[in-house]
Amino acid sequence: MNKVSTSRQELRSVLITGATGGIGMELAKRYARPGRVLILWGRNRERLDEIAKLCCARGAQVSPRQIDLSDGESALAALREDQTKHGLDLIILGAGLSDIKSPDQQTEDPAAVLKLALVNYATPVTLATAAAQSMVTQGYGKIVLIGSVAGFYELPFAASYSSSKAGLACFAQAANLAWRPKNIQLTLVVPGFVDTPMSQRLEGPRPFLVSAGSAARKIMKAVKMGQAELVFPWQFRVLRVAERLLPSVLRQYILQSLDVGQKKHAGEQG
Ligand SMILES: NC(=O)c1ccc[n+]([C@@H]2O[C@H](COP(=O)([O-])OP(=O)(O)OC[C@H]3O[C@@H](n4cnc5c(N)ncnc54)[C@H](OP(=O)(O)O)[C@@H]3O)[C@@H](O)[C@H]2O)c1
């Protein structure tokens, strides 16, 4: 995929969803600087205030918004409002939910599946499209979608999560073909395990774990370079190639044998 030349590499306005989360907070801190507007979206008021204060102290102008992304229409209206007010050079769609079926459940909880599909797929692709629409008019822009290596696999214990991330990846590839010629650069970020509250809930090993700070640095570099896709850490790129060589019966057997659990959410939010 060709790299995009934006006319404003300095990124004067940056919107981050999931700015109250492990990866989002690190990105917000690192993007905070004088002369830049940071539009920070999150649900948790306390953490939103905390990250807003930190970014202000680093000289950024901060516009925080408490919002629940399971309401896609409100999210779309909020995006249009922020866009009109601040313009948008870069939007990072990082908010996400994960869920794992416990052994005592026959299936995932349908209500949780709906919420996950809205937060992880429906709302981000809607916001990406709305952002692209206005970026076409301004002649440039950057969009980041955060997927997951879980999207590479049909995880029987996390069918809704893995498929939401696979759907996001498919959207990113198609949108890139449509938008790159219009000088809109879309980067799909595909992390393995990152040490944040999301992965800390998992019971069991987190192979090739990276810190949230390291993840943020890699993402910012990929955005700067105009990469279409960033898969990290590198071990997952190798696994992806190796796993394509497996016969499908063996692949299915391995996926069905995986035993992964999760701790309950604090306050069971999401
Ligand atoms: N951590 C990993 O190992 C890992 C691996 C692969 C991909 N990812 C992806 O990376 C992204 C960031 O995750 P993270 O690791 O930083 O997890 P995290 O610390 O749990 O943060 C998740 C973020 O999403 C926000 N969020 C969740 N539900 C929301 C809702 N209904 N409305 C609005 N915001 C909502 C949370 O907001 P509040 O906290 O304010 O509720 C929080 O800011 C996610 O898309 C995740 O799927 C993470």
mmCIF file with all atom_site columns, C-alpha atoms and ligand atoms in Angstrom, residues 18-24 42-44 47 67-70 94-97 115 119-120 146-149 161 165 191-199 269, ligand 1:
data_model
loop_
_atom_site.group_PDB
_atom_site.id
_atom_site.type_symbol
_atom_site.label_atom_id
_atom_site.label_alt_id
_atom_site.label_comp_id
_atom_site.label_asym_id
_atom_site.label_entity_id
_atom_site.label_seq_id
_atom_site.pdbx_PDB_ins_code
_atom_site.Cartn_x
_atom_site.Cartn_y
_atom_site.Cartn_z
_atom_site.occupancy
_atom_site.B_iso_or_equiv
_atom_site.pdbx_formal_charge
_atom_site.auth_seq_id
_atom_site.auth_comp_id
_atom_site.auth_asym_id
_atom_site.auth_atom_id
_atom_site.pdbx_PDB_model_num
ATOM   1  C CA  . GLY A 1 18  ? -10.733 4.796   24.794 1.00 0.00 ? 18  GLY A CA  1
ATOM   2  C CA  . ALA A 1 19  ? -8.504  7.579   26.158 1.00 0.00 ? 19  ALA A CA  1
ATOM   3  C CA  . THR A 1 20  ? -9.246  6.277   29.681 1.00 0.00 ? 20  THR A CA  1
ATOM   4  C CA  . GLY A 1 21  ? -7.837  2.816   28.871 1.00 0.00 ? 21  GLY A CA  1
ATOM   5  C CA  . GLY A 1 22  ? -4.321  1.416   29.095 1.00 0.00 ? 22  GLY A CA  1
ATOM   6  C CA  . ILE A 1 23  ? -3.258  2.021   25.487 1.00 0.00 ? 23  ILE A CA  1
ATOM   7  C CA  . GLY A 1 24  ? -5.393  5.160   24.990 1.00 0.00 ? 24  GLY A CA  1
ATOM   8  C CA  . GLY A 1 42  ? -13.909 7.798   27.580 1.00 0.00 ? 42  GLY A CA  1
ATOM   9  C CA  . ARG A 1 43  ? -16.609 6.531   29.891 1.00 0.00 ? 43  ARG A CA  1
ATOM   10 C CA  . ASN A 1 44  ? -14.936 6.640   33.298 1.00 0.00 ? 44  ASN A CA  1
ATOM   11 C CA  . ARG A 1 47  ? -9.857  8.593   34.608 1.00 0.00 ? 47  ARG A CA  1
ATOM   12 C CA  . ILE A 1 67  ? -19.501 8.971   26.232 1.00 0.00 ? 67  ILE A CA  1
ATOM   13 C CA  . ASP A 1 68  ? -20.767 5.410   25.900 1.00 0.00 ? 68  ASP A CA  1
ATOM   14 C CA  . LEU A 1 69  ? -19.941 4.069   22.442 1.00 0.00 ? 69  LEU A CA  1
ATOM   15 C CA  . SER A 1 70  ? -22.648 1.410   22.552 1.00 0.00 ? 70  SER A CA  1
ATOM   16 C CA  . GLY A 1 94  ? -9.073  2.619   20.422 1.00 0.00 ? 94  GLY A CA  1
ATOM   17 C CA  . ALA A 1 95  ? -12.045 1.919   22.698 1.00 0.00 ? 95  ALA A CA  1
ATOM   18 C CA  . GLY A 1 96  ? -12.859 -1.753  22.945 1.00 0.00 ? 96  GLY A CA  1
ATOM   19 C CA  . LEU A 1 97  ? -14.396 -4.476  25.085 1.00 0.00 ? 97  LEU A CA  1
ATOM   20 C CA  . LYS A 1 115 ? -22.771 -4.470  23.271 1.00 0.00 ? 115 LYS A CA  1
ATOM   21 C CA  . VAL A 1 119 ? -18.435 -0.911  20.762 1.00 0.00 ? 119 VAL A CA  1
ATOM   22 C CA  . ASN A 1 120 ? -15.814 -2.975  18.898 1.00 0.00 ? 120 ASN A CA  1
ATOM   23 C CA  . ILE A 1 146 ? -7.289  -0.913  16.846 1.00 0.00 ? 146 ILE A CA  1
ATOM   24 C CA  . GLY A 1 147 ? -7.910  -4.564  16.023 1.00 0.00 ? 147 GLY A CA  1
ATOM   25 C CA  . SER A 1 148 ? -6.301  -7.577  17.680 1.00 0.00 ? 148 SER A CA  1
ATOM   26 C CA  . VAL A 1 149 ? -4.400  -10.732 16.799 1.00 0.00 ? 149 VAL A CA  1
ATOM   27 C CA  . TYR A 1 161 ? -14.498 -10.612 20.283 1.00 0.00 ? 161 TYR A CA  1
ATOM   28 C CA  . LYS A 1 165 ? -11.713 -7.683  15.317 1.00 0.00 ? 165 LYS A CA  1
ATOM   29 C CA  . PRO A 1 191 ? -1.690  -5.948  18.929 1.00 0.00 ? 191 PRO A CA  1
ATOM   30 C CA  . GLY A 1 192 ? -0.876  -9.189  20.692 1.00 0.00 ? 192 GLY A CA  1
ATOM   31 C CA  . PHE A 1 193 ? -1.006  -9.055  24.501 1.00 0.00 ? 193 PHE A CA  1
ATOM   32 C CA  . VAL A 1 194 ? -0.567  -5.553  25.927 1.00 0.00 ? 194 VAL A CA  1
ATOM   33 C CA  . ASP A 1 195 ? -0.270  -5.084  29.692 1.00 0.00 ? 195 ASP A CA  1
ATOM   34 C CA  . THR A 1 196 ? -3.498  -3.133  30.350 1.00 0.00 ? 196 THR A CA  1
ATOM   35 C CA  . PRO A 1 197 ? -6.646  -3.779  32.437 1.00 0.00 ? 197 PRO A CA  1
ATOM   36 C CA  . MET A 1 198 ? -8.093  -5.679  29.450 1.00 0.00 ? 198 MET A CA  1
ATOM   37 C CA  . SER A 1 199 ? -5.404  -8.374  29.329 1.00 0.00 ? 199 SER A CA  1
ATOM   38 C CA  . GLN A 1 269 ? -18.828 -2.727  33.294 1.00 0.00 ? 269 GLN A CA  1
HETATM 39 N N1  . LIG B 2 .   ? -4.680  -5.196  26.032 1.00 0.00 ? 1   LIG B N1  1
HETATM 40 C C1  . LIG B 2 .   ? -4.526  -6.108  25.103 1.00 0.00 ? 1   LIG B C1  1
HETATM 41 O O1  . LIG B 2 .   ? -3.876  -7.156  25.328 1.00 0.00 ? 1   LIG B O1  1
HETATM 42 C C2  . LIG B 2 .   ? -5.107  -5.897  23.736 1.00 0.00 ? 1   LIG B C2  1
HETATM 43 C C3  . LIG B 2 .   ? -4.746  -6.806  22.736 1.00 0.00 ? 1   LIG B C3  1
HETATM 44 C C4  . LIG B 2 .   ? -5.262  -6.647  21.465 1.00 0.00 ? 1   LIG B C4  1
HETATM 45 C C5  . LIG B 2 .   ? -6.101  -5.581  21.190 1.00 0.00 ? 1   LIG B C5  1
HETATM 46 N N2  . LIG B 2 .   ? -6.432  -4.701  22.180 1.00 0.00 ? 1   LIG B N2  1
HETATM 47 C C6  . LIG B 2 .   ? -7.336  -3.612  21.828 1.00 0.00 ? 1   LIG B C6  1
HETATM 48 O O2  . LIG B 2 .   ? -6.758  -2.374  22.191 1.00 0.00 ? 1   LIG B O2  1
HETATM 49 C C7  . LIG B 2 .   ? -7.795  -1.427  22.458 1.00 0.00 ? 1   LIG B C7  1
HETATM 50 C C8  . LIG B 2 .   ? -7.499  -0.720  23.777 1.00 0.00 ? 1   LIG B C8  1
HETATM 51 O O3  . LIG B 2 .   ? -7.587  -1.682  24.814 1.00 0.00 ? 1   LIG B O3  1
HETATM 52 P P1  . LIG B 2 .   ? -6.766  -1.590  26.187 1.00 0.00 ? 1   LIG B P1  1
HETATM 53 O O4  . LIG B 2 .   ? -5.851  -2.724  26.213 1.00 0.00 ? 1   LIG B O4  1
HETATM 54 O O5  . LIG B 2 .   ? -6.236  -0.212  26.371 1.00 0.00 ? 1   LIG B O5  1
HETATM 55 O O6  . LIG B 2 .   ? -7.957  -1.923  27.193 1.00 0.00 ? 1   LIG B O6  1
HETATM 56 P P2  . LIG B 2 .   ? -8.545  -1.141  28.453 1.00 0.00 ? 1   LIG B P2  1
HETATM 57 O O7  . LIG B 2 .   ? -7.461  -0.613  29.297 1.00 0.00 ? 1   LIG B O7  1
HETATM 58 O O8  . LIG B 2 .   ? -9.546  -2.073  29.024 1.00 0.00 ? 1   LIG B O8  1
HETATM 59 O O9  . LIG B 2 .   ? -9.285  0.115   27.787 1.00 0.00 ? 1   LIG B O9  1
HETATM 60 C C9  . LIG B 2 .   ? -10.475 -0.031  27.063 1.00 0.00 ? 1   LIG B C9  1
HETATM 61 C C10 . LIG B 2 .   ? -10.977 1.341   26.690 1.00 0.00 ? 1   LIG B C10 1
HETATM 62 O O10 . LIG B 2 .   ? -12.204 1.208   25.960 1.00 0.00 ? 1   LIG B O10 1
HETATM 63 C C11 . LIG B 2 .   ? -13.181 2.041   26.568 1.00 0.00 ? 1   LIG B C11 1
HETATM 64 N N3  . LIG B 2 .   ? -14.532 1.497   26.457 1.00 0.00 ? 1   LIG B N3  1
HETATM 65 C C12 . LIG B 2 .   ? -14.952 0.240   26.706 1.00 0.00 ? 1   LIG B C12 1
HETATM 66 N N4  . LIG B 2 .   ? -16.273 0.158   26.547 1.00 0.00 ? 1   LIG B N4  1
HETATM 67 C C13 . LIG B 2 .   ? -16.699 1.387   26.188 1.00 0.00 ? 1   LIG B C13 1
HETATM 68 C C14 . LIG B 2 .   ? -17.962 1.944   25.891 1.00 0.00 ? 1   LIG B C14 1
HETATM 69 N N5  . LIG B 2 .   ? -19.096 1.215   25.936 1.00 0.00 ? 1   LIG B N5  1
HETATM 70 N N6  . LIG B 2 .   ? -18.033 3.252   25.562 1.00 0.00 ? 1   LIG B N6  1
HETATM 71 C C15 . LIG B 2 .   ? -16.933 4.004   25.535 1.00 0.00 ? 1   LIG B C15 1
HETATM 72 N N7  . LIG B 2 .   ? -15.697 3.546   25.798 1.00 0.00 ? 1   LIG B N7  1
HETATM 73 C C16 . LIG B 2 .   ? -15.590 2.246   26.132 1.00 0.00 ? 1   LIG B C16 1
HETATM 74 C C17 . LIG B 2 .   ? -12.807 2.094   28.035 1.00 0.00 ? 1   LIG B C17 1
HETATM 75 O O11 . LIG B 2 .   ? -13.427 3.218   28.632 1.00 0.00 ? 1   LIG B O11 1
HETATM 76 P P3  . LIG B 2 .   ? -13.670 3.329   30.237 1.00 0.00 ? 1   LIG B P3  1
HETATM 77 O O12 . LIG B 2 .   ? -12.462 2.701   30.883 1.00 0.00 ? 1   LIG B O12 1
HETATM 78 O O13 . LIG B 2 .   ? -13.749 4.797   30.460 1.00 0.00 ? 1   LIG B O13 1
HETATM 79 O O14 . LIG B 2 .   ? -14.904 2.574   30.516 1.00 0.00 ? 1   LIG B O14 1
HETATM 80 C C18 . LIG B 2 .   ? -11.283 2.213   27.913 1.00 0.00 ? 1   LIG B C18 1
HETATM 81 O O15 . LIG B 2 .   ? -10.929 3.536   27.663 1.00 0.00 ? 1   LIG B O15 1
HETATM 82 C C19 . LIG B 2 .   ? -9.112  -2.208  22.455 1.00 0.00 ? 1   LIG B C19 1
HETATM 83 O O16 . LIG B 2 .   ? -9.770  -2.002  21.231 1.00 0.00 ? 1   LIG B O16 1
HETATM 84 C C20 . LIG B 2 .   ? -8.655  -3.654  22.577 1.00 0.00 ? 1   LIG B C20 1
HETATM 85 O O17 . LIG B 2 .   ? -9.582  -4.553  21.992 1.00 0.00 ? 1   LIG B O17 1
HETATM 86 C C21 . LIG B 2 .   ? -5.957  -4.830  23.444 1.00 0.00 ? 1   LIG B C21 1
#
